[in-house]
PDB file of C-alpha atoms in Angstrom:
ATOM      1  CA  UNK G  11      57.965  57.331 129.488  1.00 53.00           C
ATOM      2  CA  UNK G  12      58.449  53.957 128.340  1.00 64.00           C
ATOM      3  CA  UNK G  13      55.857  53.870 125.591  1.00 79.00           C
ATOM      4  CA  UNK G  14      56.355  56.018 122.448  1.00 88.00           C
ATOM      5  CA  UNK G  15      53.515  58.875 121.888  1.00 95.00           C
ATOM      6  CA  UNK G  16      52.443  59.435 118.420  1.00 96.00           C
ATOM      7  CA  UNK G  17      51.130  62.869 117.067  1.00 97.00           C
ATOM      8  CA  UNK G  18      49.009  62.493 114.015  1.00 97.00           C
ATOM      9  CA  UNK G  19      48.345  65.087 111.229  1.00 97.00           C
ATOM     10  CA  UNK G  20      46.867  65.747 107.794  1.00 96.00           C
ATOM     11  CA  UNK G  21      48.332  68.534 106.359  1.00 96.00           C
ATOM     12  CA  UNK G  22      46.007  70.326 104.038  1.00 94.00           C
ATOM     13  CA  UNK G  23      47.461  71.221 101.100  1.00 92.00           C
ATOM     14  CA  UNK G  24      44.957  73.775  99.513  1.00 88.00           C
ATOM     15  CA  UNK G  25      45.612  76.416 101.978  1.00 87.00           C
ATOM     16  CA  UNK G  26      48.939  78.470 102.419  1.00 88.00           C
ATOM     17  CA  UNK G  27      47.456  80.502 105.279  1.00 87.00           C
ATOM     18  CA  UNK G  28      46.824  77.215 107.397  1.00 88.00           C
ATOM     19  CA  UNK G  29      50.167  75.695 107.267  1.00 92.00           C
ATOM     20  CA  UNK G  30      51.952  75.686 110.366  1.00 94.00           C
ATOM     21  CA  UNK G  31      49.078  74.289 112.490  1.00 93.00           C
ATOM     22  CA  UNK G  32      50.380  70.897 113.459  1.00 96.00           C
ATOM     23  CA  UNK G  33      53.485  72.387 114.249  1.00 96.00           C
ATOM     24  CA  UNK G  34      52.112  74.879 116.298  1.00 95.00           C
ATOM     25  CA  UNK G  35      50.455  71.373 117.992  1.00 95.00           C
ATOM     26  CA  UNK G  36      52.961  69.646 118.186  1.00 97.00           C
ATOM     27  CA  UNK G  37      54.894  72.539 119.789  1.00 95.00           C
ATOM     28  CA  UNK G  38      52.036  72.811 122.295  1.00 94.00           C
ATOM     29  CA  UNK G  39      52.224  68.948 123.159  1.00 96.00           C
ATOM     30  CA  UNK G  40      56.166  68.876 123.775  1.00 97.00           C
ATOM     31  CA  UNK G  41      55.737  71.447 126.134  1.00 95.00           C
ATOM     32  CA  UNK G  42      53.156  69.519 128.149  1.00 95.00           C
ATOM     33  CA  UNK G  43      55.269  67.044 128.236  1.00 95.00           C
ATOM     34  CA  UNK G  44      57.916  68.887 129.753  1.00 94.00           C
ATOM     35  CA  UNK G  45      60.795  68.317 127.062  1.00 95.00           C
ATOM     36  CA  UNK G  46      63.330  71.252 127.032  1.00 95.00           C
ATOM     37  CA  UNK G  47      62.617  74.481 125.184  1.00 93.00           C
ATOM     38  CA  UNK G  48      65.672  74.341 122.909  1.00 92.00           C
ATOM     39  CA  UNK G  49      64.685  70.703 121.635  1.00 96.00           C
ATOM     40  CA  UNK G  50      60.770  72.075 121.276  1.00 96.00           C
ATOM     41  CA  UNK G  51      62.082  75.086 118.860  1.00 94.00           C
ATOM     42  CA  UNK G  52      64.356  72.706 117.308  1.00 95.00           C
ATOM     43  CA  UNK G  53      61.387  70.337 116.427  1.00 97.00           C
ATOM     44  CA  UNK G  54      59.267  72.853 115.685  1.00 95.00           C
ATOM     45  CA  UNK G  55      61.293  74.806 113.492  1.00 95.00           C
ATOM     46  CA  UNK G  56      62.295  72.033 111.873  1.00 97.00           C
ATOM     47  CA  UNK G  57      59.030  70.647 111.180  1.00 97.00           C
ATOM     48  CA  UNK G  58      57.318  73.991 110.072  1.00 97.00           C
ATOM     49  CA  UNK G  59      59.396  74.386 107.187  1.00 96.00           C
ATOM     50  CA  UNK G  60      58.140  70.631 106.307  1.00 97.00           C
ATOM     51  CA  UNK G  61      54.780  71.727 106.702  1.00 96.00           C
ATOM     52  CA  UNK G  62      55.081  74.842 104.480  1.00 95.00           C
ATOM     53  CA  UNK G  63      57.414  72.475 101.554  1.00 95.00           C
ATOM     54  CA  UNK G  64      54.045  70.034 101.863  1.00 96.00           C
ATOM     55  CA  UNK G  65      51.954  72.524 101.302  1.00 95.00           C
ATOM     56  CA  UNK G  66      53.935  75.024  98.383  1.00 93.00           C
ATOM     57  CA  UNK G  67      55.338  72.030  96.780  1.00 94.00           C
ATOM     58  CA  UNK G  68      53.061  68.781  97.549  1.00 95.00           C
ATOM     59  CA  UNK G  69      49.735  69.825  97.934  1.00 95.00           C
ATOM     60  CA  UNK G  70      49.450  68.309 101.391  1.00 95.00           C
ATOM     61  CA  UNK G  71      50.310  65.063 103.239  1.00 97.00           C
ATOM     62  CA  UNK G  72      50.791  63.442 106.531  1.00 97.00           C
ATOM     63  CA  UNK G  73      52.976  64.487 109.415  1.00 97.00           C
ATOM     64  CA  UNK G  74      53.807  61.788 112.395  1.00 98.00           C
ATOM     65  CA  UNK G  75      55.599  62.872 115.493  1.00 98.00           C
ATOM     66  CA  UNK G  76      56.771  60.064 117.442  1.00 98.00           C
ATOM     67  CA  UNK G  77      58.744  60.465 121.156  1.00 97.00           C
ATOM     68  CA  UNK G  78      59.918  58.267 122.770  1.00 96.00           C
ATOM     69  CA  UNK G  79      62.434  58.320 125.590  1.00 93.00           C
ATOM     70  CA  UNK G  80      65.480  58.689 123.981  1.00 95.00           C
ATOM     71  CA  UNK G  81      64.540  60.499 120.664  1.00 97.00           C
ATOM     72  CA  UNK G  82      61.924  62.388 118.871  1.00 98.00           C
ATOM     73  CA  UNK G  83      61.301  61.279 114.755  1.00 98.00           C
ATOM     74  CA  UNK G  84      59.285  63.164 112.670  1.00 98.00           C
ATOM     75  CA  UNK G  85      58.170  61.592 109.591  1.00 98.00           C
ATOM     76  CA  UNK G  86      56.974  63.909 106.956  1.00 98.00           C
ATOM     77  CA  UNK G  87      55.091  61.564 104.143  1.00 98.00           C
ATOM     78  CA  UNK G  88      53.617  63.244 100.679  1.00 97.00           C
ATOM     79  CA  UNK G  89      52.259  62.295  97.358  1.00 95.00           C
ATOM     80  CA  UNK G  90      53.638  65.466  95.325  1.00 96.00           C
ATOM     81  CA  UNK G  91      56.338  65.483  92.285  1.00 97.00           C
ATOM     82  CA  UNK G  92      58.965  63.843  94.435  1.00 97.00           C
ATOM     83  CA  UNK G  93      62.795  66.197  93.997  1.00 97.00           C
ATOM     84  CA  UNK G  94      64.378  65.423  90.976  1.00 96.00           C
ATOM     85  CA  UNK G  95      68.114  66.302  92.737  1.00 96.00           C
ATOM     86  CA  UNK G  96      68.080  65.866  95.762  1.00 97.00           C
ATOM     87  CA  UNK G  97      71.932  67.117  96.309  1.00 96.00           C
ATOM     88  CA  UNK G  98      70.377  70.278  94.683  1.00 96.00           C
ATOM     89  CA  UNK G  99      67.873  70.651  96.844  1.00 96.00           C
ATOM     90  CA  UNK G 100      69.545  70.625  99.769  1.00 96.00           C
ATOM     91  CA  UNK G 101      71.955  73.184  99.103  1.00 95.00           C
ATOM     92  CA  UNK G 102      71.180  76.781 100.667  1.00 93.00           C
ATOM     93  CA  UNK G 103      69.577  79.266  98.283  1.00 92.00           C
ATOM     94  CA  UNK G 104      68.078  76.610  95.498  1.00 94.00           C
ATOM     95  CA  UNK G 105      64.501  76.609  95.108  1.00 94.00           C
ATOM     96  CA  UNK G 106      61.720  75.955  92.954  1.00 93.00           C
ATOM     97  CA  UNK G 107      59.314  78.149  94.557  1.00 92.00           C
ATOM     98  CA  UNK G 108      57.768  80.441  92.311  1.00 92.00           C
ATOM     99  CA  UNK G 109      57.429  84.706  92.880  1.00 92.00           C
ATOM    100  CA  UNK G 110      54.015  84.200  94.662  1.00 89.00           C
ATOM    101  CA  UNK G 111      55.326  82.449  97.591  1.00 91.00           C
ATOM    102  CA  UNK G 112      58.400  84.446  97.587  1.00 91.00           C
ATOM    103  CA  UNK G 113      56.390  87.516  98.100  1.00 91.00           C
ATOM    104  CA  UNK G 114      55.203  85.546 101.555  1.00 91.00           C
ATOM    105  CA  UNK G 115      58.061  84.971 102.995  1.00 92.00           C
ATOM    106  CA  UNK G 116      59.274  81.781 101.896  1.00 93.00           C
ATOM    107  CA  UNK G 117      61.070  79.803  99.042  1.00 91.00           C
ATOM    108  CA  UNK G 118      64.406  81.594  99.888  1.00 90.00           C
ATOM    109  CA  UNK G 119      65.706  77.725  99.725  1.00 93.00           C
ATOM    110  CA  UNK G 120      66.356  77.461 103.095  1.00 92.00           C
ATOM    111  CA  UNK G 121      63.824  74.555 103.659  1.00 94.00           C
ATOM    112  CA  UNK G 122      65.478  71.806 103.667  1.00 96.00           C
ATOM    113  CA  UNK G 123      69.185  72.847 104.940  1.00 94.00           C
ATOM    114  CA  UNK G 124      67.126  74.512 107.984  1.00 93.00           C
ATOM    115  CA  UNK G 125      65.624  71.208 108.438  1.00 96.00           C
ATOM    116  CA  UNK G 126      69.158  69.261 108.715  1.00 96.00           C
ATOM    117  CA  UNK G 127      70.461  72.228 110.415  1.00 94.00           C
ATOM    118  CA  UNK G 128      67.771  71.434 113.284  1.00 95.00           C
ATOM    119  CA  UNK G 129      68.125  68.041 114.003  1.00 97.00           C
ATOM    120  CA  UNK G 130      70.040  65.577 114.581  1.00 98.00           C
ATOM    121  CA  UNK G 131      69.674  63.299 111.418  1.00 98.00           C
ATOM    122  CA  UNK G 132      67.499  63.794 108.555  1.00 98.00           C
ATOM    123  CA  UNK G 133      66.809  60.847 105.304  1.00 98.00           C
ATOM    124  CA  UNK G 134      64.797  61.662 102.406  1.00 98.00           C
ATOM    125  CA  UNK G 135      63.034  59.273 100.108  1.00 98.00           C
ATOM    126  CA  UNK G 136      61.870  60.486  96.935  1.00 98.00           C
ATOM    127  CA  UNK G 137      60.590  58.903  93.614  1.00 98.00           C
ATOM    128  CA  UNK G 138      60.197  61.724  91.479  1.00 97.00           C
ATOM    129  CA  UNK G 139      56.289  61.635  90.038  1.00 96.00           C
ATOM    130  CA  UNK G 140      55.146  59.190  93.246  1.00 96.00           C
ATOM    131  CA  UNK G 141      56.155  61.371  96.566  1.00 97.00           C
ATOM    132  CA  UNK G 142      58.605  62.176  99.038  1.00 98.00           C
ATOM    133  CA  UNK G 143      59.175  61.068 102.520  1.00 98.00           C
ATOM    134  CA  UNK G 144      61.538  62.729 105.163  1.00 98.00           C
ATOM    135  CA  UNK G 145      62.458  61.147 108.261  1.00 98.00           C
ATOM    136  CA  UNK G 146      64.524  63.388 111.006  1.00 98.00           C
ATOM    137  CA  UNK G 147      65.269  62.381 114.307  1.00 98.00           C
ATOM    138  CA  UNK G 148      66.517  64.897 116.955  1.00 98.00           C
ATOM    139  CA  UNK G 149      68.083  63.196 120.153  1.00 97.00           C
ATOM    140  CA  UNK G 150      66.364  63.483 123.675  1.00 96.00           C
ATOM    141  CA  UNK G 151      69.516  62.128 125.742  1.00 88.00           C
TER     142      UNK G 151
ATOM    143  CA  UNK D  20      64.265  97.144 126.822  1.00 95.00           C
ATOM    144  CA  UNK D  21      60.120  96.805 127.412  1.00 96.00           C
ATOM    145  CA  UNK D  22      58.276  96.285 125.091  1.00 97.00           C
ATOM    146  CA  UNK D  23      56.454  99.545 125.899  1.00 98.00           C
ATOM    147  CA  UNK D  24      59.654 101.647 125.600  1.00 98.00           C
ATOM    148  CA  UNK D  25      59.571 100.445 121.477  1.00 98.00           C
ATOM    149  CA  UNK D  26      56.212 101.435 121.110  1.00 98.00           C
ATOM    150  CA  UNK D  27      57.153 104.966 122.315  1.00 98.00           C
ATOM    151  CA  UNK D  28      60.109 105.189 120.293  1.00 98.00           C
ATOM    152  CA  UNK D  29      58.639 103.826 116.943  1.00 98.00           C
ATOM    153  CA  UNK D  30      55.289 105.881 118.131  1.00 98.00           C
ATOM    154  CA  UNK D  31      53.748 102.492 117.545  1.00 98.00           C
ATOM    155  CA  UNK D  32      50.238 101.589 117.939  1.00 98.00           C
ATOM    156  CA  UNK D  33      49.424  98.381 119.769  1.00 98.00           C
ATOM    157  CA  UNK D  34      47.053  95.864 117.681  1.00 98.00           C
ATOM    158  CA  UNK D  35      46.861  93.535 120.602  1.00 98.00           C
ATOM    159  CA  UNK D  36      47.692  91.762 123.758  1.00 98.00           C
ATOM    160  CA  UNK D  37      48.563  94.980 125.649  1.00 97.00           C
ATOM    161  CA  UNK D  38      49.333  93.252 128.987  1.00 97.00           C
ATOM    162  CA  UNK D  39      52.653  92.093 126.752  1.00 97.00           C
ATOM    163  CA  UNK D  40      53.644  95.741 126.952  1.00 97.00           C
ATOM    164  CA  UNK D  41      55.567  95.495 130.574  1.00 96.00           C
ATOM    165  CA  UNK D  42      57.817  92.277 129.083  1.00 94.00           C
ATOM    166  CA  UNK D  43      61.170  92.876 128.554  1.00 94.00           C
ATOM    167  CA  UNK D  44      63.433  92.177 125.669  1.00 94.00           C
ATOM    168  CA  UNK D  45      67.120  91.683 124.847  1.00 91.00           C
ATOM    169  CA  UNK D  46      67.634  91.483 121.011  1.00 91.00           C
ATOM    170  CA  UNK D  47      65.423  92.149 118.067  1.00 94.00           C
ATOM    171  CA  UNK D  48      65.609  91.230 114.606  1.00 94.00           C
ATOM    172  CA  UNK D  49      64.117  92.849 111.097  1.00 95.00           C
ATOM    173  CA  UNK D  50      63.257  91.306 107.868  1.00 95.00           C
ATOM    174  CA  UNK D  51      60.417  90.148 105.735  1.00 95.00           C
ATOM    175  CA  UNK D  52      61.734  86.616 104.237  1.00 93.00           C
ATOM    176  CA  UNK D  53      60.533  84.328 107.084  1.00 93.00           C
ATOM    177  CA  UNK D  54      62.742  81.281 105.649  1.00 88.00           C
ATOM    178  CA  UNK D  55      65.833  83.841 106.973  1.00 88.00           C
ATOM    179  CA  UNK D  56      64.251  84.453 110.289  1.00 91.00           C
ATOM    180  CA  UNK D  57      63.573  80.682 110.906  1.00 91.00           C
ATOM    181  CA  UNK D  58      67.479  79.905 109.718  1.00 86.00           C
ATOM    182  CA  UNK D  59      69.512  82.500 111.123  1.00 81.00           C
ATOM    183  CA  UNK D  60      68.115  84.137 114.094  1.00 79.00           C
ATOM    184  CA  UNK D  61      68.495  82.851 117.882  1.00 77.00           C
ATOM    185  CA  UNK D  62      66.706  84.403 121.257  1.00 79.00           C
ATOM    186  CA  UNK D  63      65.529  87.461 119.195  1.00 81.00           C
ATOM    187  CA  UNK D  64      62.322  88.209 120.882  1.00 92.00           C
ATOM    188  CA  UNK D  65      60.970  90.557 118.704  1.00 96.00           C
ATOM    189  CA  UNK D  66      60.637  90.847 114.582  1.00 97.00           C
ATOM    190  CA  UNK D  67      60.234  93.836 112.826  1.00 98.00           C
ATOM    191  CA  UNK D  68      58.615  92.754 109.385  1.00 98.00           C
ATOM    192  CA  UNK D  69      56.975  94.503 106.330  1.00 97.00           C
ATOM    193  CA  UNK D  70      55.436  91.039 105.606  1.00 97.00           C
ATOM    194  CA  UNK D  71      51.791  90.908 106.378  1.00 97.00           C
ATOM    195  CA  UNK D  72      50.186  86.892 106.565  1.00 95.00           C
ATOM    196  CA  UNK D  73      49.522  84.756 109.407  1.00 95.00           C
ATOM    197  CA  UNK D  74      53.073  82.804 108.451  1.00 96.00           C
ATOM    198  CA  UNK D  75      54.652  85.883 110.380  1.00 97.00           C
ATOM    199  CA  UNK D  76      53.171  84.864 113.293  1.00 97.00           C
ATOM    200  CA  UNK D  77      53.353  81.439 113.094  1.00 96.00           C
ATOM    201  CA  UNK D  78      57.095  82.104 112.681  1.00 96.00           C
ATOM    202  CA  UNK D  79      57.286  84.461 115.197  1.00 96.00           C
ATOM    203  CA  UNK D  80      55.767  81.804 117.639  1.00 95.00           C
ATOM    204  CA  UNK D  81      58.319  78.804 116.087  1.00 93.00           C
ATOM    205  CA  UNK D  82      61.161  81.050 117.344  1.00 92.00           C
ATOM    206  CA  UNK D  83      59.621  82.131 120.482  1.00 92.00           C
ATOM    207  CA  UNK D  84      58.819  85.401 120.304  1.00 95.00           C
ATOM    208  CA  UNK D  85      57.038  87.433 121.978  1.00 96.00           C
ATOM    209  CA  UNK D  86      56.802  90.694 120.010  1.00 98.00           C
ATOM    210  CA  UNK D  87      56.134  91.782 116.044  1.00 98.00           C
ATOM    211  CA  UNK D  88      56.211  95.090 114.886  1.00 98.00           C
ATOM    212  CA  UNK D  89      54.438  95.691 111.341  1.00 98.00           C
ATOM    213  CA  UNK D  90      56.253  98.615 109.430  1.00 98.00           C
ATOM    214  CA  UNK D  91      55.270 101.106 106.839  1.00 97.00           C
ATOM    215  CA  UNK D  92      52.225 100.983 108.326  1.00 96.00           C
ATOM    216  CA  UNK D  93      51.260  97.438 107.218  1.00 96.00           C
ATOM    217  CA  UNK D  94      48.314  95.607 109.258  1.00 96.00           C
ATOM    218  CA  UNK D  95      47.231  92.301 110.802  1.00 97.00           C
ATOM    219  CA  UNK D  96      44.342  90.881 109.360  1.00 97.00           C
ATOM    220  CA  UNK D  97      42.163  89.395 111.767  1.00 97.00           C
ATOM    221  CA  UNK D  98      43.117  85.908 111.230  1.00 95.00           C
ATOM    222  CA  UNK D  99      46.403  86.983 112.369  1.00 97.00           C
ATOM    223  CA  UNK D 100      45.534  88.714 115.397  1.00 98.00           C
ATOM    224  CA  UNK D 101      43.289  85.726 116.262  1.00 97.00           C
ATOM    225  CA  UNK D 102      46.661  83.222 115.863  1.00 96.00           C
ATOM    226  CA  UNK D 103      48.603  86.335 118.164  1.00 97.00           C
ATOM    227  CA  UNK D 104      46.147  86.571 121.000  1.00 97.00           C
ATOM    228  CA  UNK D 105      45.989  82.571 121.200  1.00 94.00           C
ATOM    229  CA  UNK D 106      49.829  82.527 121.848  1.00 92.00           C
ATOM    230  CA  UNK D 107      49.582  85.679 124.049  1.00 95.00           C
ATOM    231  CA  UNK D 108      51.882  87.824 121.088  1.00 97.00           C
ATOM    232  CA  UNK D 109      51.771  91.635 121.440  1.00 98.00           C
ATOM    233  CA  UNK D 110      51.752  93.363 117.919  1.00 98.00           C
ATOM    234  CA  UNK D 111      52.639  96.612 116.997  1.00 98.00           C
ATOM    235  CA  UNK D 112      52.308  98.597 114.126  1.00 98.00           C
ATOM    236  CA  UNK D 113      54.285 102.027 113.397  1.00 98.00           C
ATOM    237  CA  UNK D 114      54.567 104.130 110.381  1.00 98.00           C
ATOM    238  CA  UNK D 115      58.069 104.059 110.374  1.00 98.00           C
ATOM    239  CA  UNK D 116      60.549 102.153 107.706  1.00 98.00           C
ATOM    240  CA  UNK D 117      62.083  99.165 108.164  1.00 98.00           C
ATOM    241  CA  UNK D 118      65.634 101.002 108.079  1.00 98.00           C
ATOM    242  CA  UNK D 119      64.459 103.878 110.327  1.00 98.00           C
ATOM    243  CA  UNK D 120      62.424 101.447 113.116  1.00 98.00           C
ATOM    244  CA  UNK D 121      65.068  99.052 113.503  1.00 97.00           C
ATOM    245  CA  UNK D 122      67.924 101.934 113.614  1.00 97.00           C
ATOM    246  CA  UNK D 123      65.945 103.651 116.167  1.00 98.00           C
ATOM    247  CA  UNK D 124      65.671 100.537 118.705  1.00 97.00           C
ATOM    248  CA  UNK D 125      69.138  99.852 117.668  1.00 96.00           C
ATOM    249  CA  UNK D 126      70.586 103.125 118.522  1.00 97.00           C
ATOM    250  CA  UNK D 127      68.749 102.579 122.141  1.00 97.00           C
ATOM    251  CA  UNK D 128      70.426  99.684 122.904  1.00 94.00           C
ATOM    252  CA  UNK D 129      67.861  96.823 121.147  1.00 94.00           C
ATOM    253  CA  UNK D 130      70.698  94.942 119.779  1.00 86.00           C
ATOM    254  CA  UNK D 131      70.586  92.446 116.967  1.00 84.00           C
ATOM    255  CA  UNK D 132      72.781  88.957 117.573  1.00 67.00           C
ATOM    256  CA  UNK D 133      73.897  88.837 121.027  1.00 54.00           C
ATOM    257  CA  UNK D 134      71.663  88.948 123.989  1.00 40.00           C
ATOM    258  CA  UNK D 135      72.740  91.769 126.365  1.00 38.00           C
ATOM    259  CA  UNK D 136      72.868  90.998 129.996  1.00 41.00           C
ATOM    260  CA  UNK D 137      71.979  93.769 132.099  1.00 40.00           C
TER     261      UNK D 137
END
């Protein structure tokens, strides 16, 4: 594979219930392509909880998957509040999420440290009040 | 254990994908914040869960499971047994208590962490 695939999504932000579905894609594409199951959970997992942060916090954005033969980046690009602190936000346990989502399962603020603890190298750009994009790269070789 | 062996012991109903019944599992886990499930467990193939929305089973599919077992009764709404059937998931639903369910598999040799080898 000497070209790099791209995956393309629009995550909709209006709907709690629908999150999930481009990871569930993308899961479904990796396998096709024969890449091992570990690295498809890792991916997966790690760009699920993306998915669900879009959607609780963001109301939505875009999701790119890229592989190519020595890595897999997923870029993660929305037009919410941006995170004030980031440092915060990364540790285990901190969250913004309010009761409501907590009663479905999520906002335990395990988001983001789930989604460094799944790849291989994770960057975050945020301007609080414009968006946030996160980059992470998990290693094919 | 098979999967049809829990259903016996939590006197489970099956909700769908019955032909998942003869699979056989090493390890289960029980809880009802996803976010936990998606950060701390590893091979479980089953979850037993309280929490009823289709994010159970799209987490439940993340991890690669094959099972989910609703407690206290809870049940799928359609959209959810829609999202189980396309990724060939057997649920189950029992009456039983979290507690209770997951000491009953546990005491029959359903472990939690480590996968046994038999």
């Amino acid at each position: 594979m000497s070209e790099k695939l791209n995956f393309h999504f629009d995550v909709d932000g209006t709907d709690f219930t629908s999150a999930g579905q481009a990871s569930v894609q993308v899961k479904k594409n990796l396998r096709r392509l024969g890449i091992a199951p570990e690295t498809i959970r890792r991916v997966s997992i790690a760009m699920y909880e993306g998915e669900i942060n879009m959607v609780i916090h963001a109301g939505g954005g875009e999701a790119d998957v890229n592989v190519s033969e020595d890595e897999i980046e997923i870029i993660l690009t929305d037009h919410g509040p941006g995170i004030a602190d980031v440092e915060q936000a990364m540790q285990e346990g901190f969250s913004t999420a309010t009761d409501s989502i907590r009663s479905l399962g999520f906002g335990a603020g395990m988001g983001l440290p789930n989604m460094k603890r799944y790849t291989d190298d994770m960057k975050i750009e945020t301007v609080v009040g414009s968006g946030t994009t996160i980059t992470m790269r998990i290693s094919l070789m | 254990m098979k999967i049809s062996t829990i259903k016996e012991l939590l006197q489970a109903e099956v909700v769908c994908c019955e032909e998942g019944l003869q699979h056989h599992v090493y390890s289960a886990c029980g809880s009802d914040m996803m976010s936990d499930v998606l950060a701390y467990v590893k091979d479980q193939a089953v979850l037993l869960t309280g929490l009823v929305n289709p994010q159970v089973i799209r987490t439940a599919e993340m991890m690669d499971m094959v099972c989910v077992v609703f407690v206290r009764s809870k049940k799928p709404s359609e959209e959810m047994i829609k999202l189980a059937e396309a990724s060939g998931m057997t649920l189950l639903t029992t009456d039983k208590r979290m507690y209770d369910a997951c000491g009953i598999l546990y005491a029959n040799g359903l472990i939690g962490k480590k996968v046994r080898h038999v």
